[in-house]
């Protein structure tokens, strides 16, 4: 079978990309790298004892000491682990493409599938996950049409095939927000009143309200971002950390507004001729109420780029990446 026949078709829509508004240039920071077996640690989280956890491109789930030393492969999903989050009972929740939403018993290494399909279709691009205080598990789906290996197809299509879902204790899955442009990171606000979620292609952060008079509705938090937001985490002081995987691409924005045939042709080109992400290190913390950018890092590094996940641990900010085999860390910006 030829490569051309293996490429799934795309169905592009004409789409007007959001405008770009600048963010503060928070400048560089001293970056420490830790090699991760299996490479490309997409997300990074911290357990109750301070251990770091990440997922590698080869399917490995890797645990590190609180200081980032001694990486150890605990399990393998058999797919591609993406966003991670800890459940209240200590299990590691794993978004995997194409396996769905999984849970890892961190003491035995046993992996259990939680959600593999939604309304009869396979969940092939589960993206990020969190559990709220009432026990509900919320997870994002970037697209219903492609796996992570074909993510560019979703970007070129420019169709709102992403969603935010809720998994209840009885196994019921409810779609609480749909029509999202490449849904990605999700994290609760410190007070538990809302979830903040990212749309990578929509280049915005929004709130899904859990309590109060706006419960069940969505309001904007930070819009017109100049980069593609990826995974999110909530800092100790309540600020919302966002990994900015790559700056907005003006050429891709122009193509989205033009006839679909151009993007269909681009999709069929060899990968080396397709658009590539600009290699930067970019992370921003947003005020959870106003959406103002209040801290961050903006820089280039010869061995680290394309930050996709991040978490505070002690006095460090840890960064995951799909741009190489490393986790990175910097002194926590104040």
XYZ file of C-alpha atoms in Angstrom:
334
model
C 0.000 0.000 0.000
C 1.370 3.416 -0.933
C 1.731 6.312 1.444
C -0.799 8.326 -0.571
C -3.540 5.702 -0.129
C -2.878 5.595 3.626
C -3.527 9.311 4.161
C -7.129 9.910 5.319
C -9.071 12.565 3.415
C -9.773 15.979 4.877
C -12.862 18.148 4.464
C -11.695 21.750 4.880
C -14.065 24.600 5.662
C -13.445 28.244 4.906
C -12.664 29.799 8.264
C -11.649 33.223 9.456
C -8.849 32.874 12.009
C -9.085 35.079 15.086
C -7.017 38.267 15.187
C -3.744 38.362 17.096
C -3.179 40.558 20.123
C 0.306 40.712 21.669
C 1.206 39.462 25.136
C 3.976 40.818 27.352
C 7.451 39.539 26.525
C 8.408 37.996 29.833
C 11.893 37.222 28.598
C 14.177 34.222 29.050
C 15.031 32.054 32.040
C 17.739 29.533 32.885
C 16.413 26.201 31.615
C 17.373 22.812 33.066
C 16.746 19.716 30.907
C 15.975 16.143 31.981
C 16.090 13.367 29.363
C 12.936 11.218 29.280
C 13.065 7.618 28.015
C 10.727 7.248 25.051
C 10.991 10.933 24.107
C 8.580 13.851 23.631
C 7.004 14.086 27.113
C 3.781 15.852 26.129
C 2.424 16.671 29.592
C 3.783 16.711 33.148
C 1.926 16.474 36.472
C 2.801 16.104 40.160
C 1.356 13.553 42.592
C 0.519 14.065 46.269
C 4.052 13.068 47.308
C 5.755 15.450 44.892
C 6.807 12.898 42.270
C 6.693 14.075 38.653
C 4.839 12.023 36.026
C 4.899 12.299 32.254
C 3.952 10.308 29.155
C 6.394 9.531 26.344
C 5.930 9.178 22.608
C 6.588 5.414 22.770
C 3.637 4.965 25.155
C 5.662 4.916 28.355
C 4.388 6.448 31.583
C 7.439 7.790 33.392
C 7.836 8.763 37.057
C 10.635 11.030 38.306
C 11.832 11.983 41.744
C 10.566 15.369 43.010
C 13.863 16.951 41.919
C 13.491 15.521 38.404
C 16.098 12.778 38.763
C 15.883 8.996 38.244
C 13.200 8.683 35.535
C 11.532 5.270 35.756
C 9.083 3.723 33.274
C 6.092 2.517 35.304
C 3.757 1.357 32.519
C 3.035 1.590 28.804
C -0.351 2.521 27.358
C 0.253 0.930 23.967
C -0.729 4.236 22.369
C 0.384 7.848 22.716
C -0.220 9.363 26.173
C -1.112 13.056 26.024
C -2.704 15.068 28.845
C -2.491 13.678 32.389
C -4.237 14.355 35.690
C -4.496 12.742 39.098
C -7.803 11.409 40.348
C -8.852 11.928 43.957
C -8.178 8.240 44.693
C -4.553 8.520 43.502
C -4.950 6.953 40.071
C -3.246 8.676 37.165
C -5.779 9.675 34.518
C -4.327 9.458 31.017
C -5.619 10.852 27.737
C -4.277 8.563 25.036
C -4.508 8.705 21.249
C -6.002 6.491 19.954
C -6.891 4.456 23.068
C -9.131 6.998 24.816
C -9.329 7.923 28.492
C -7.369 5.533 30.737
C -6.567 5.194 34.447
C -3.285 3.878 35.849
C -2.939 2.283 39.285
C 0.419 3.825 40.182
C 1.259 1.062 42.684
C 0.632 -1.949 40.425
C 1.146 -0.431 36.962
C -2.247 -1.750 35.839
C -4.011 0.354 33.195
C -7.803 0.397 32.970
C -9.831 1.952 30.120
C -12.431 4.450 31.337
C -13.847 5.842 28.080
C -13.094 4.344 24.678
C -16.137 5.558 22.756
C -18.742 8.309 22.861
C -22.204 7.703 21.419
C -20.958 4.754 19.414
C -17.864 6.349 17.885
C -14.306 5.702 19.019
C -12.594 8.329 21.164
C -9.347 8.623 19.177
C -7.993 12.017 20.297
C -8.569 12.411 24.014
C -6.455 15.432 24.906
C -6.485 16.515 28.583
C -8.265 15.554 31.802
C -9.051 16.717 35.336
C -11.280 15.615 38.199
C -13.394 18.035 40.232
C -14.200 17.873 43.933
C -17.576 16.226 43.301
C -15.830 13.245 41.666
C -16.749 14.084 38.069
C -13.986 13.620 35.508
C -13.843 16.202 32.733
C -11.821 15.566 29.588
C -11.297 17.263 26.261
C -11.429 15.792 22.781
C -9.374 17.728 20.239
C -11.119 16.281 17.198
C -13.384 13.357 16.414
C -11.829 12.846 12.975
C -8.077 12.303 13.478
C -5.543 10.782 15.854
C -2.564 12.689 17.234
C -0.359 11.419 14.396
C -2.655 13.213 11.916
C -3.323 16.340 13.987
C -2.425 18.606 11.054
C -5.493 17.263 9.256
C -7.700 18.773 11.948
C -5.903 22.115 11.711
C -6.189 22.203 7.921
C -9.879 21.283 8.044
C -10.620 24.173 10.434
C -13.822 22.528 11.577
C -15.056 22.692 15.190
C -14.916 18.967 15.916
C -13.597 19.348 19.482
C -15.509 19.017 22.757
C -15.432 19.002 26.559
C -16.972 15.883 28.110
C -17.902 14.777 31.646
C -17.572 11.231 32.988
C -19.762 10.537 36.013
C -19.225 7.826 38.636
C -21.872 5.582 37.035
C -19.961 5.595 33.721
C -22.250 8.064 31.957
C -20.466 10.356 29.511
C -22.063 13.739 28.805
C -20.831 16.281 26.280
C -21.022 19.598 28.121
C -19.462 21.828 25.427
C -19.087 20.992 21.752
C -18.175 22.850 18.575
C -14.661 23.651 19.810
C -11.686 24.424 17.586
C -9.162 21.786 18.693
C -9.996 21.557 22.396
C -6.908 20.919 24.507
C -5.904 21.738 28.094
C -8.422 21.801 30.951
C -7.882 22.800 34.590
C -10.126 23.899 37.492
C -9.948 27.343 39.001
C -8.542 27.338 42.522
C -11.962 28.065 44.039
C -13.626 25.261 42.067
C -16.254 27.496 40.511
C -15.200 26.849 36.912
C -13.006 24.902 34.539
C -10.658 26.756 32.215
C -10.153 25.072 28.848
C -8.029 25.876 25.813
C -8.816 25.799 22.111
C -5.537 25.439 20.261
C -6.809 26.476 16.848
C -9.288 28.972 18.301
C -6.334 30.555 20.187
C -8.377 31.262 23.285
C -9.009 30.227 26.869
C -12.574 29.991 28.141
C -14.368 29.213 31.381
C -16.992 26.500 31.749
C -18.859 27.434 34.911
C -19.566 24.674 37.432
C -21.393 26.685 40.108
C -23.286 29.917 40.590
C -25.718 31.734 38.313
C -23.631 30.982 35.205
C -23.347 27.229 35.872
C -23.327 25.262 32.621
C -22.381 28.249 30.475
C -19.123 29.275 28.778
C -17.509 32.704 29.019
C -14.227 33.945 27.487
C -11.130 34.348 29.659
C -8.259 35.164 27.267
C -8.864 35.600 23.538
C -6.933 36.541 20.388
C -3.819 34.856 21.703
C -0.683 35.252 19.543
C 0.183 31.567 19.924
C -1.436 28.143 20.043
C -2.432 27.280 23.642
C -1.923 23.668 24.677
C -2.156 22.084 28.143
C -3.067 24.080 31.247
C -2.486 23.832 34.989
C -3.527 25.802 38.051
C -0.738 27.365 40.121
C -0.531 27.521 43.877
C -1.667 31.155 43.833
C -4.567 30.376 41.498
C -3.068 31.673 38.272
C -3.704 29.589 35.154
C -0.539 28.369 33.469
C -0.719 27.813 29.711
C 1.873 26.136 27.504
C 2.100 27.988 24.184
C 3.262 25.324 21.763
C 4.061 27.638 18.828
C 3.271 31.168 17.601
C 0.318 31.759 15.336
C 1.165 31.110 11.682
C 0.016 33.947 9.382
C 0.257 31.719 6.292
C -1.972 29.068 7.851
C -4.453 31.789 8.825
C -4.598 33.058 5.246
C -5.039 29.552 3.866
C -7.963 28.903 6.221
C -9.938 31.709 4.591
C -9.221 30.553 1.036
C -10.736 27.747 -1.092
C -10.516 24.258 0.374
C -8.597 22.862 -2.607
C -5.406 24.612 -1.498
C -5.406 22.873 1.870
C -6.276 19.536 0.274
C -3.206 19.877 -1.934
C -1.057 20.818 1.066
C -2.322 17.774 2.985
C -1.079 15.459 0.232
C 2.451 16.880 0.211
C 5.340 15.095 1.940
C 5.620 16.075 5.584
C 8.848 18.018 4.989
C 6.926 20.405 2.690
C 4.013 20.967 5.065
C 3.870 23.855 7.569
C 6.091 23.329 10.595
C 5.892 24.786 14.075
C 8.229 27.638 14.983
C 10.698 26.474 17.635
C 10.251 28.637 20.737
C 9.871 28.163 24.480
C 6.723 29.975 25.569
C 4.606 29.692 28.711
C 2.235 32.262 30.186
C 0.310 32.522 33.466
C -3.117 34.203 33.270
C -5.136 35.808 36.029
C -8.151 33.476 36.540
C -10.592 36.382 36.848
C -9.424 39.003 34.352
C -7.487 36.875 31.858
C -4.523 39.253 32.096
C -1.085 37.733 31.437
C 0.789 38.082 34.742
C 3.959 35.967 34.421
C 5.781 33.717 32.016
C 8.814 32.881 29.943
C 9.546 33.651 26.273
C 12.794 32.442 24.738
C 14.628 30.184 22.336
C 16.785 27.232 23.326
C 18.990 25.036 21.110
C 17.638 21.757 22.553
C 14.155 22.545 23.831
C 11.051 23.995 22.171
C 7.307 23.473 21.636
C 6.170 23.391 25.257
C 2.929 21.436 25.491
C 2.390 20.872 29.221
C 3.449 22.496 32.459
C 3.078 22.312 36.217
C 4.374 24.059 39.313
C 6.357 21.898 41.733
C 8.061 23.422 44.774
C 9.956 26.425 43.406
C 10.149 25.188 39.790
C 7.940 25.350 36.716
C 8.227 22.073 34.788
C 7.591 22.018 31.037
C 6.655 19.110 28.786
C 7.428 19.189 25.066
C 6.763 17.475 21.742
C 9.879 19.079 20.299
C 12.442 16.661 21.732
C 13.274 14.074 24.413
C 13.347 16.388 27.435
C 11.351 17.816 30.284
C 12.513 21.329 31.064
C 12.326 23.345 34.256
C 12.878 26.952 35.222
C 12.749 28.849 38.498
C 9.098 29.592 39.164
C 8.299 33.064 37.785
C 6.752 35.364 40.366
